[in-house]
Coordinates of C-alpha atoms (C1' of nucleotides) in Angstrom, one line a residue:
Chain A
M601 CA 0.0 -0.1 0.1
P602 CA 1.5 3.6 -0.6
E603 CA 2.4 5.4 2.5
R604 CA 4.1 8.6 1.2
E605 CA 4.3 11.5 3.2
A606 CA 4.2 9.8 6.5
D607 CA 1.5 7.6 7.9
R608 CA -1.9 8.6 6.4
S609 CA -3.6 6.8 9.3
V610 CA -2.9 9.5 12.1
S611 CA -4.4 12.5 12.1
Q612 CA -2.6 15.8 10.8
T613 CA -3.0 17.1 14.4
V614 CA -1.1 14.3 15.7
R615 CA 1.5 14.4 12.8
A616 CA 1.9 18.2 13.7
Q617 CA 2.0 17.6 17.4
L618 CA 4.8 15.2 16.9
A619 CA 6.9 17.1 14.5
L620 CA 6.6 20.1 16.6
R621 CA 7.5 18.4 19.7
D622 CA 10.4 17.0 18.3
L623 CA 11.5 20.4 16.9
I624 CA 11.3 21.7 20.4
L625 CA 13.0 19.1 22.2
S626 CA 15.8 18.8 19.8
G627 CA 16.7 22.5 20.1
G628 CA 15.2 23.6 16.8
L629 CA 13.6 26.4 18.5
R630 CA 15.1 28.6 21.2
P631 CA 13.4 29.0 24.6
G632 CA 11.3 32.2 24.8
E633 CA 11.2 32.3 20.8
R634 CA 7.7 32.9 19.3
I635 CA 6.4 30.2 17.4
S636 CA 4.9 31.5 14.1
E637 CA 1.9 29.5 12.6
L638 CA 2.9 30.0 9.3
Q639 CA 6.5 28.8 10.1
A640 CA 5.1 25.7 11.7
V641 CA 3.0 25.1 8.7
E642 CA 6.2 25.1 6.4
T643 CA 8.0 22.6 8.6
T644 CA 5.1 20.2 9.2
G645 CA 3.7 20.3 6.0
V646 CA -0.1 20.4 7.3
S647 CA -2.5 23.2 7.3
R648 CA -2.9 26.0 9.9
T649 CA -5.9 24.2 11.8
P650 CA -4.3 21.1 12.8
V651 CA -1.4 23.3 13.8
R652 CA -3.3 25.4 15.9
M653 CA -4.5 22.5 17.5
A654 CA -1.3 21.0 18.1
L655 CA 0.0 24.1 19.5
V656 CA -3.0 24.2 22.0
R657 CA -2.0 20.7 22.9
L658 CA 1.6 21.3 23.4
E659 CA 0.7 24.4 25.6
E660 CA -1.1 21.9 27.8
E661 CA 1.5 19.5 27.7
G662 CA 3.9 22.3 29.3
L663 CA 6.1 22.6 26.5
L664 CA 4.7 25.9 25.1
E665 CA 3.6 29.1 26.9
A666 CA 0.7 31.3 25.5
I667 CA 1.7 34.8 24.7
P668 CA -0.9 37.3 26.2
S669 CA -1.3 39.1 23.0
G670 CA -1.5 35.8 21.0
G671 CA 0.4 33.1 19.8
F672 CA 2.8 30.8 21.8
M673 CA 6.4 30.7 22.5
V674 CA 8.7 27.9 23.8
K675 CA 9.0 27.7 27.5
A676 CA 12.1 28.1 29.3
F677 CA 12.7 26.2 32.5
S678 CA 15.3 26.7 35.3
E679 CA 17.1 23.8 36.8
R680 CA 14.9 24.3 39.9
D681 CA 11.8 24.1 37.9
I682 CA 13.0 20.6 36.6
L683 CA 14.0 19.4 40.2
D684 CA 10.7 20.6 41.6
S685 CA 8.9 18.6 38.5
I686 CA 10.7 15.6 39.5
E687 CA 9.9 16.2 43.1
L688 CA 6.3 16.7 42.2
R689 CA 6.2 13.5 39.9
G690 CA 7.6 11.6 42.9
T691 CA 5.0 12.9 45.2
L692 CA 2.3 11.9 42.9
E693 CA 3.7 8.4 42.3
G694 CA 3.9 8.1 45.9
L695 CA 0.3 8.7 46.7
A696 CA -0.6 6.2 44.1
A697 CA 1.6 3.8 45.9
R698 CA 0.0 4.7 48.9
F699 CA -3.7 4.4 47.4
A700 CA -2.4 0.8 46.1
A701 CA -1.1 -0.2 49.4
E702 CA -4.2 0.8 51.2
R703 CA -6.9 -0.2 48.9
G704 CA -5.0 -3.5 48.3
V705 CA -4.3 -5.1 45.1
S706 CA -4.5 -8.9 43.8
A707 CA -1.5 -11.2 43.1
R708 CA -2.8 -11.1 39.5
D709 CA -2.4 -7.5 39.4
L710 CA 1.2 -7.6 40.7
E711 CA 2.2 -10.2 38.3
P712 CA 3.0 -7.9 35.4
L713 CA 5.0 -5.8 37.7
K714 CA 7.1 -8.9 39.2
E715 CA 8.0 -9.7 35.7
C716 CA 9.2 -6.4 35.1
L717 CA 11.5 -6.6 38.1
N718 CA 12.7 -10.1 37.1
E719 CA 13.9 -8.7 34.0
I720 CA 15.7 -5.8 35.5
D721 CA 17.4 -8.1 37.8
G722 CA 18.9 -9.8 34.7
L723 CA 20.2 -6.5 33.8
V724 CA 21.7 -5.1 36.9
R725 CA 23.7 -8.3 37.6
Q726 CA 26.1 -7.3 34.8
D727 CA 29.1 -5.3 36.0
P728 CA 29.7 -3.0 34.1
I729 CA 26.6 -2.7 32.4
S730 CA 26.6 -2.2 28.7
V731 CA 24.9 0.7 26.7
E732 CA 22.5 -1.8 25.3
A733 CA 21.4 -3.2 29.0
F734 CA 20.9 0.8 29.8
S735 CA 18.4 1.2 26.9
S736 CA 16.6 -2.1 28.2
Y737 CA 16.4 -0.8 31.6
V738 CA 14.9 2.6 30.1
A739 CA 12.4 0.3 28.4
L740 CA 11.4 -1.9 31.4
N741 CA 11.4 1.1 33.7
A742 CA 8.9 2.9 31.4
R743 CA 6.8 -0.2 31.5
F744 CA 7.3 -0.5 35.4
H745 CA 6.1 3.0 36.4
P746 CA 2.7 3.2 34.6
L747 CA 1.9 -0.5 35.9
L748 CA 2.6 0.9 39.4
T749 CA 0.6 3.9 38.8
E750 CA -2.2 2.0 37.5
L751 CA -2.2 -0.1 40.9
S752 CA -3.9 3.1 42.5
R753 CA -7.1 2.3 40.4
S754 CA -7.6 6.2 40.5
P755 CA -8.4 7.6 37.1
P756 CA -7.9 11.2 38.6
L757 CA -4.6 10.6 39.9
I758 CA -3.4 8.3 36.9
R759 CA -4.5 11.2 34.7
Q760 CA -2.5 13.7 36.7
I761 CA 0.7 11.5 36.7
D762 CA 0.4 11.1 33.2
R763 CA 0.3 14.9 32.8
A764 CA 3.3 15.4 35.1
S765 CA 5.4 13.0 33.5
A766 CA 4.7 14.5 30.0
L767 CA 7.5 16.8 30.5
P768 CA 10.5 14.8 29.3
F769 CA 12.9 15.8 32.1
A770 CA 10.1 14.9 34.4
S771 CA 9.6 11.5 33.4
P772 CA 10.5 8.5 35.3
S773 CA 13.0 7.6 32.7
G774 CA 14.2 11.0 31.8
F775 CA 17.6 11.0 33.3
V776 CA 18.6 7.3 33.1
M777 CA 20.6 7.6 29.9
A778 CA 22.5 10.5 31.4
Q779 CA 23.4 8.1 34.2
S780 CA 24.9 5.7 31.8
A781 CA 28.1 8.0 31.5
L782 CA 28.6 8.3 35.1
P783 CA 31.0 6.4 37.4
E784 CA 28.1 5.8 39.7
A785 CA 26.1 4.2 37.2
H786 CA 25.8 0.8 38.3
Q787 CA 25.3 1.5 42.1
I788 CA 22.6 4.2 41.2
L789 CA 20.9 1.5 39.2
L790 CA 21.0 -0.9 41.9
I791 CA 19.6 1.3 44.4
A792 CA 16.7 2.3 41.8
Q793 CA 15.9 -1.6 41.5
D794 CA 15.9 -2.0 45.1
H795 CA 13.2 1.0 45.3
H796 CA 11.3 -1.0 43.0
R797 CA 11.3 -4.2 45.1
V798 CA 10.9 -2.2 48.2
V799 CA 7.5 -0.4 46.9
I800 CA 5.9 -3.8 45.8
D801 CA 6.9 -5.2 49.0
A802 CA 5.2 -2.3 51.0
I803 CA 2.1 -2.6 48.8
E804 CA 1.8 -6.3 49.4
N805 CA 2.0 -5.9 53.3
R806 CA -0.6 -2.9 53.1
E807 CA 2.3 -0.5 54.4
G808 CA 1.0 2.7 52.6
A809 CA 3.3 5.3 54.4
R810 CA 6.2 3.1 53.4
A811 CA 5.3 2.7 49.8
E812 CA 4.7 6.6 49.6
A813 CA 7.9 7.4 51.3
I814 CA 9.8 5.0 49.0
M815 CA 8.3 6.4 45.7
R816 CA 9.3 9.9 46.9
E817 CA 12.8 9.0 47.3
H818 CA 13.0 7.0 44.2
A819 CA 12.2 10.1 42.2
R820 CA 15.0 11.9 43.8
L821 CA 17.1 9.4 42.1
A822 CA 16.4 11.4 39.0
A823 CA 17.2 14.4 40.7
R824 CA 20.6 13.2 41.7
N825 CA 21.4 12.1 38.1
L826 CA 20.4 15.5 36.8
R827 CA 22.8 17.2 39.3
L828 CA 25.4 14.7 38.4
A829 CA 25.2 15.1 34.8
L830 CA 25.1 19.0 35.0
R831 CA 28.2 19.1 37.0
N832 CA 30.3 16.6 35.0
R833 CA 28.9 18.3 31.9
T834 CA 29.6 15.1 30.0
H835 CA 27.2 13.1 27.5
L836 CA 24.7 16.0 28.0
D837 CA 24.2 15.1 24.3
L838 CA 22.2 12.1 25.8
L839 CA 19.2 14.7 27.1
P840 CA 18.3 16.7 24.1
A841 CA 15.5 17.8 26.6
L842 CA 18.1 20.2 28.2
A843 CA 17.8 22.6 25.5
L844 CA 15.1 24.1 27.1
I845 CA 17.1 24.9 30.4
K846 CA 17.7 28.8 30.7
S847 CA 20.9 29.3 32.0
A848 CA 22.8 26.0 31.0
A849 CA 23.1 24.5 27.7
A850 CA 22.7 27.0 24.8
D851 CA 26.0 26.9 23.2
Chain B
M688 CA -20.5 52.3 23.8
P689 CA -22.6 49.3 22.4
E690 CA -21.9 46.1 24.0
R691 CA -24.8 43.8 22.5
E692 CA -23.9 40.0 22.1
A693 CA -21.9 39.8 25.2
D694 CA -18.2 41.4 25.6
R695 CA -16.6 42.3 22.6
S696 CA -13.5 42.4 24.1
V697 CA -13.0 38.7 25.1
S698 CA -12.4 36.2 22.6
Q699 CA -15.2 33.9 21.1
T700 CA -13.0 31.0 22.2
V701 CA -13.2 32.1 25.9
R702 CA -16.8 32.9 25.4
A703 CA -17.4 29.5 24.0
Q704 CA -15.4 27.8 26.7
L705 CA -17.6 29.7 29.5
A706 CA -21.0 29.0 28.0
L707 CA -20.1 25.2 27.6
R708 CA -18.7 24.9 31.1
D709 CA -21.8 26.5 32.4
L710 CA -23.9 24.2 30.4
I711 CA -22.2 21.2 31.6
L712 CA -22.1 22.1 35.1
S713 CA -25.4 23.2 35.3
G714 CA -26.4 19.7 34.1
G715 CA -27.6 21.0 30.8
L716 CA -25.7 17.8 29.1
R717 CA -25.8 14.4 30.7
P718 CA -22.7 12.6 31.5
G719 CA -21.6 10.3 28.7
E720 CA -23.5 12.3 26.3
R721 CA -21.7 13.1 23.2
I722 CA -21.5 17.1 22.5
S723 CA -22.2 17.7 18.9
E724 CA -20.1 20.5 17.6
L725 CA -23.1 22.1 15.5
Q726 CA -25.2 22.1 18.5
A727 CA -22.5 23.9 20.5
V728 CA -22.3 26.2 17.9
E729 CA -26.2 27.0 18.2
T730 CA -25.9 27.3 21.9
T731 CA -23.2 29.5 22.1
G732 CA -23.5 31.5 19.0
V733 CA -20.0 31.5 17.8
S734 CA -18.5 29.6 14.8
R735 CA -17.0 25.9 14.8
T736 CA -13.4 27.0 15.2
P737 CA -13.6 28.4 18.6
V738 CA -16.1 26.0 19.6
R739 CA -13.4 23.2 18.8
M740 CA -10.8 25.3 20.6
A741 CA -12.9 25.4 23.6
L742 CA -13.7 21.7 23.6
V743 CA -10.1 20.7 23.4
R744 CA -9.5 23.1 26.6
L745 CA -12.4 21.6 28.5
E746 CA -11.0 18.4 27.7
E747 CA -7.7 19.4 29.2
E748 CA -9.6 20.8 32.0
G749 CA -11.2 17.4 32.8
L750 CA -14.9 18.1 32.2
L751 CA -14.8 16.3 28.5
E752 CA -13.5 13.1 27.5
A753 CA -12.4 12.4 23.8
I754 CA -14.3 9.8 22.0
P755 CA -11.8 7.5 20.0
S756 CA -13.8 7.9 16.9
G757 CA -13.8 11.6 17.3
G758 CA -15.4 14.3 19.1
F759 CA -16.0 14.9 22.8
M760 CA -18.5 13.6 25.5
V761 CA -19.3 14.9 29.0
K762 CA -17.1 13.1 31.4
A763 CA -19.0 11.0 34.1
F764 CA -17.4 10.9 37.9
S765 CA -17.8 8.4 40.5
E766 CA -17.9 9.5 44.3
R767 CA -14.7 7.9 44.5
D768 CA -13.3 9.8 41.7
I769 CA -14.4 13.1 43.4
L770 CA -12.9 11.9 46.7
D771 CA -9.5 11.1 45.1
S772 CA -9.3 14.6 43.2
I773 CA -9.5 16.0 46.5
E774 CA -7.1 13.9 48.3
L775 CA -4.8 14.6 45.2
R776 CA -5.4 18.3 45.6
G777 CA -4.7 18.3 49.2
T778 CA -1.3 16.4 48.7
L779 CA -0.4 19.1 46.1
E780 CA -1.2 22.0 48.5
G781 CA 0.7 19.8 51.1
L782 CA 3.8 19.7 48.9
A783 CA 3.6 23.5 48.3
A784 CA 3.1 24.2 52.1
R785 CA 6.4 22.0 52.6
F786 CA 8.3 23.9 49.8
A787 CA 7.3 27.2 51.3
A788 CA 8.2 26.0 55.0
E789 CA 11.7 24.3 53.7
R790 CA 12.6 27.3 51.5
G791 CA 11.3 30.1 53.8
V792 CA 9.1 33.0 53.2
S793 CA 9.5 36.6 54.0
A794 CA 7.2 38.5 56.7
R795 CA 6.1 40.7 53.6
D796 CA 4.9 37.5 51.7
L797 CA 3.0 36.3 54.6
E798 CA 1.0 39.6 55.0
P799 CA -1.9 39.1 52.6
L800 CA -2.3 35.6 54.0
K801 CA -2.7 37.0 57.5
E802 CA -5.0 39.6 56.4
C803 CA -7.2 36.8 54.9
L804 CA -7.1 34.9 58.2
N805 CA -8.1 38.1 60.3
E806 CA -11.2 38.6 58.0
I807 CA -12.2 34.9 58.3
D808 CA -11.6 35.3 61.9
G809 CA -14.3 38.0 62.0
L810 CA -16.8 35.6 60.1
V811 CA -16.2 32.6 62.1
R812 CA -16.9 34.5 65.6
Q813 CA -20.8 34.7 64.4
D814 CA -22.8 31.9 66.1
P815 CA -24.8 30.9 64.1
I816 CA -23.1 32.1 60.8
S817 CA -25.4 33.8 58.0
V818 CA -25.6 32.6 54.5
E819 CA -24.0 35.7 53.5
A820 CA -21.0 35.0 56.1
F821 CA -20.5 31.8 54.3
S822 CA -20.4 33.4 51.1
S823 CA -17.7 35.7 52.2
Y824 CA -15.8 32.7 53.6
V825 CA -15.6 31.2 50.0
A826 CA -14.5 34.3 48.6
L827 CA -11.7 34.6 51.3
N828 CA -10.9 30.9 51.1
A829 CA -10.7 31.2 47.4
R830 CA -8.0 33.9 47.9
F831 CA -6.1 32.4 50.9
H832 CA -5.3 29.1 48.7
P833 CA -3.8 30.5 45.7
L834 CA -1.7 32.7 48.0
L835 CA -0.8 29.9 49.8
T836 CA 0.4 27.9 46.6
E837 CA 2.2 30.7 45.5
L838 CA 4.5 30.7 48.7
S839 CA 6.1 27.5 47.3
R840 CA 7.7 29.9 44.6
S841 CA 7.4 26.9 42.4
P842 CA 5.7 27.5 38.8
P843 CA 5.4 23.8 37.9
L844 CA 3.7 23.1 41.2
I845 CA 1.7 26.0 41.1
R846 CA 0.4 25.1 37.5
Q847 CA -0.2 21.6 38.4
I848 CA -2.3 22.7 41.4
D849 CA -4.1 24.9 39.3
R850 CA -5.1 22.2 37.0
A851 CA -6.1 19.9 39.9
S852 CA -8.3 22.7 41.1
A853 CA -10.0 23.4 37.8
L854 CA -12.6 20.6 38.4
P855 CA -15.0 22.5 40.5
F856 CA -15.5 19.6 42.9
A857 CA -12.0 19.4 43.6
S858 CA -11.3 23.1 44.3
P859 CA -10.7 24.3 47.8
S860 CA -14.0 26.2 47.9
G861 CA -16.1 23.2 46.2
F862 CA -18.0 22.0 49.1
V863 CA -18.1 24.9 51.5
M864 CA -21.4 26.0 50.4
A865 CA -23.1 22.6 50.9
Q866 CA -21.5 22.7 54.4
S867 CA -23.6 25.7 55.1
A868 CA -26.6 23.6 55.3
L869 CA -25.3 21.1 57.8
P870 CA -25.9 21.1 61.3
E871 CA -21.9 20.7 61.9
A872 CA -21.4 24.0 59.9
H873 CA -20.0 26.2 62.3
Q874 CA -17.7 23.5 63.8
I875 CA -16.1 22.6 60.5
L876 CA -15.5 26.3 59.6
L877 CA -13.9 26.7 63.1
I878 CA -11.5 23.8 62.2
A879 CA -10.6 25.0 58.8
Q880 CA -9.6 28.1 59.7
D881 CA -7.6 26.5 62.7
H882 CA -5.8 24.5 59.8
H883 CA -5.3 27.9 58.1
R884 CA -3.5 29.2 61.2
V885 CA -1.4 26.0 61.7
V886 CA -0.2 25.9 58.2
I887 CA 1.1 29.5 58.4
D888 CA 2.6 28.9 62.0
A889 CA 4.4 25.9 60.4
I890 CA 5.9 27.5 57.5
E891 CA 7.1 30.5 59.7
N892 CA 8.7 28.1 61.9
R893 CA 10.3 26.3 58.9
E894 CA 8.3 22.9 59.9
G895 CA 8.0 21.3 56.4
A896 CA 6.4 18.1 57.6
R897 CA 3.9 19.6 59.7
A898 CA 3.0 22.2 56.9
E899 CA 2.3 19.1 54.5
A900 CA 0.5 17.2 57.0
I901 CA -1.9 19.8 58.0
M902 CA -2.7 20.8 54.3
R903 CA -3.7 17.2 53.6
E904 CA -5.9 17.0 56.7
H905 CA -7.4 20.4 55.6
A906 CA -8.4 19.0 52.1
R907 CA -10.1 15.9 53.9
L908 CA -12.4 18.3 55.3
A909 CA -13.7 18.8 51.7
A910 CA -14.2 15.1 51.5
R911 CA -16.1 15.1 54.9
N912 CA -18.3 17.8 53.4
L913 CA -19.0 16.0 50.4
R914 CA -19.9 12.9 52.2
L915 CA -22.3 14.6 54.6
A916 CA -24.0 16.5 51.9
L917 CA -24.6 13.3 49.7
R918 CA -25.7 11.3 53.0
N919 CA -28.2 14.2 54.0
R920 CA -29.2 14.9 50.5
T921 CA -30.4 18.2 51.4
H922 CA -29.3 21.5 49.5
L923 CA -27.9 19.5 46.9
D924 CA -29.0 22.2 44.7
L925 CA -26.1 24.3 45.8
L926 CA -23.7 21.9 44.2
P927 CA -24.4 22.1 40.5
A928 CA -21.3 20.2 39.8
L929 CA -22.6 17.0 41.4
A930 CA -24.7 16.7 38.0
L931 CA -21.7 15.0 36.7
I932 CA -21.6 12.1 39.3
K933 CA -22.5 8.8 38.0
S934 CA -24.8 7.2 40.2
A935 CA -26.1 9.9 42.5
A936 CA -28.0 13.0 41.2
A937 CA -29.8 12.5 37.8
D938 CA -33.4 12.9 39.0
Chain C
dC968 C1' 19.8 63.5 17.9
dG969 C1' 15.8 61.5 20.3
dC970 C1' 11.1 60.6 20.9
dG971 C1' 6.8 59.8 19.0
dC972 C1' 3.4 59.0 15.9
dA973 C1' 1.7 57.0 11.7
dA974 C1' 1.3 53.8 8.1
dG975 C1' 2.3 49.5 6.1
dT976 C1' 3.3 44.7 7.1
dA977 C1' 2.7 40.3 9.1
dA978 C1' 0.3 37.3 12.2
dT979 C1' -3.4 35.7 14.9
dG980 C1' -8.6 34.8 15.7
dT981 C1' -12.7 33.6 13.2
dA982 C1' -15.6 32.0 9.9
dT983 C1' -17.0 28.7 6.4
dA984 C1' -16.4 25.3 2.7
dC985 C1' -15.2 20.7 1.6
dA986 C1' -14.1 15.9 2.0
dG987 C1' -13.9 11.8 4.5
dA988 C1' -15.6 8.6 7.8
dA989 C1' -18.7 7.0 11.3
dG990 C1' -23.1 5.7 12.8
dG991 C1' -27.9 4.9 12.2
dT992 C1' -31.7 3.0 9.5
dA993 C1' -34.1 0.6 6.3
dC994 C1' -34.6 -3.2 3.5
dT995 C1' -33.5 -7.9 2.1
dC996 C1' -32.3 -12.5 2.8
dA997 C1' -31.8 -16.8 5.3
Chain D
dT694 C1' -38.2 -13.1 12.8
dG695 C1' -33.5 -12.0 13.3
dA696 C1' -29.2 -10.9 11.4
dG697 C1' -26.5 -8.6 8.0
dT698 C1' -25.6 -5.5 4.3
dA699 C1' -25.9 -1.2 1.8
dC700 C1' -27.2 3.3 1.5
dC701 C1' -27.9 7.8 3.5
dT702 C1' -27.4 11.0 6.6
dT703 C1' -24.7 13.7 9.9
dC704 C1' -20.8 14.4 11.9
dT705 C1' -15.7 15.5 12.5
dG706 C1' -11.3 16.8 10.5
dT707 C1' -9.1 19.8 7.6
dA708 C1' -8.1 23.7 4.4
dT709 C1' -8.4 28.2 3.2
dA710 C1' -10.2 33.0 2.8
dC711 C1' -11.1 37.1 5.4
dA712 C1' -10.8 40.6 9.2
dT713 C1' -8.8 42.6 13.1
dT714 C1' -5.1 43.3 15.9
dA715 C1' -0.4 43.6 17.2
dC716 C1' 4.1 44.8 15.7
dT717 C1' 7.6 47.1 13.2
dT718 C1' 9.8 50.4 10.5
dG719 C1' 10.6 54.9 8.7
dC720 C1' 9.4 59.8 8.9
dG721 C1' 8.7 64.1 11.0
dC722 C1' 8.8 67.1 14.9
dG723 C1' 10.7 68.5 19.0

DNA sequence: CGCGCAAGTAATGTATACAGAAGGTACTCA
DNA sequence: TGAGTACCTTCTGTATACATTACTTGCGCG
């Protein structure tokens, strides 16, 4: 079947949203820079209507900021903003873990999570850990966290966590790859995996406060990774999203 | 100056958004009901383009749900959803209070909050409390909570709290008016005001954990109000948003 | 030489026309 | 009588044209 010009199956709006998001995260647009709709029409190849829709959605996503007089600009983030976003995500995931513990979960619901954990165990046993193993870890981690969130069985909370994780630097896997270049890499991964095991154990034993606390601390690993990566200033290219940081980056 | 057909100063999109939100919250549309764009065009009087924009924003706001095949429907909420949304808001406000306590706030920043508290004190001294006093309380409460949130000086958190409070039944003032019809009304108001004083005290003394805990508990007053109002089933007309609840309401 | 105003230009907000798809209904066949 | 199919209606998604508003540039006046 002919499939020129990208997928014909997805809507123009989604296509524009993806294209613009990539453009922003790859640093194609400077923070604070106004996004011209016509310019966006040229780069995305779709009409103004879906472009406008995509811009609105990217604003809600947090990547854009509305200009009072009209239009949108690329949002700029401080390092503090990012750290706060991580703490925020950890707090929400903590709430989800507490809900799961307090309300109880069936062994059947826990099954896919334990599978994840076992697969991750296979990875972290390596020393040193290969880059491919890191990629696998990112994938497994990106599977584990949503599963954990869903254990809360709370649609409003799940929704809010999704929104809080939409910002790439706030997502559970946002800074794992940055970590791969660090000497502490293996150690941090072992700790993260221990957090995973502890939160499942806490949920199984209906220990709400413990489940909540460990998820908060778990998120703070991401904050540590960010700080280490910024200080070392090595392999920052692994983190395209950092193009949005105000002071740093911007070579 | 002529001002027919509503304000000419606000955009059509905002006008449509307000009109549709009122329509939904007043129960004009049943939960689960599909919102036809053309029908929305007729009721709002604006064209399809701003109507579509308004629908997208109302979806992000949480009042609408996207239908996979296209279009939007009015979202339905369970009582549990609402209770979770309140707990969620309390958790976020707790985080804001903790940030404020940990990072410290100046006496100048606290001034407007203390003014609020003093004004509320003047209200809760009455016994019994008039309906007008309740309205004044709602207004003051709606001023206090955003001020408290801003003490965190964390734009990402402020943004997330705004979004969590957008749902009318999750907002800090969502169930205060319902409470006015209850025999426990005065007592609950006194407790709420004590929470306000305690959180400010905790922030002043840099007691982060205490500030966080009290805001969580403070939000649970709203949950109590909701449960009492639903059990008593009196003055439910004060809560138009309850038209969105799945099982209840729906006469 | 600097500030302010005006005019031109460009960009956004809005309206509408068109195409494609989804859903409903009626009819036919088993 | 029930199920399946085909057609028709109605809706959404997209494109584009138009109007209004904001911004910029250049000129004139102080």
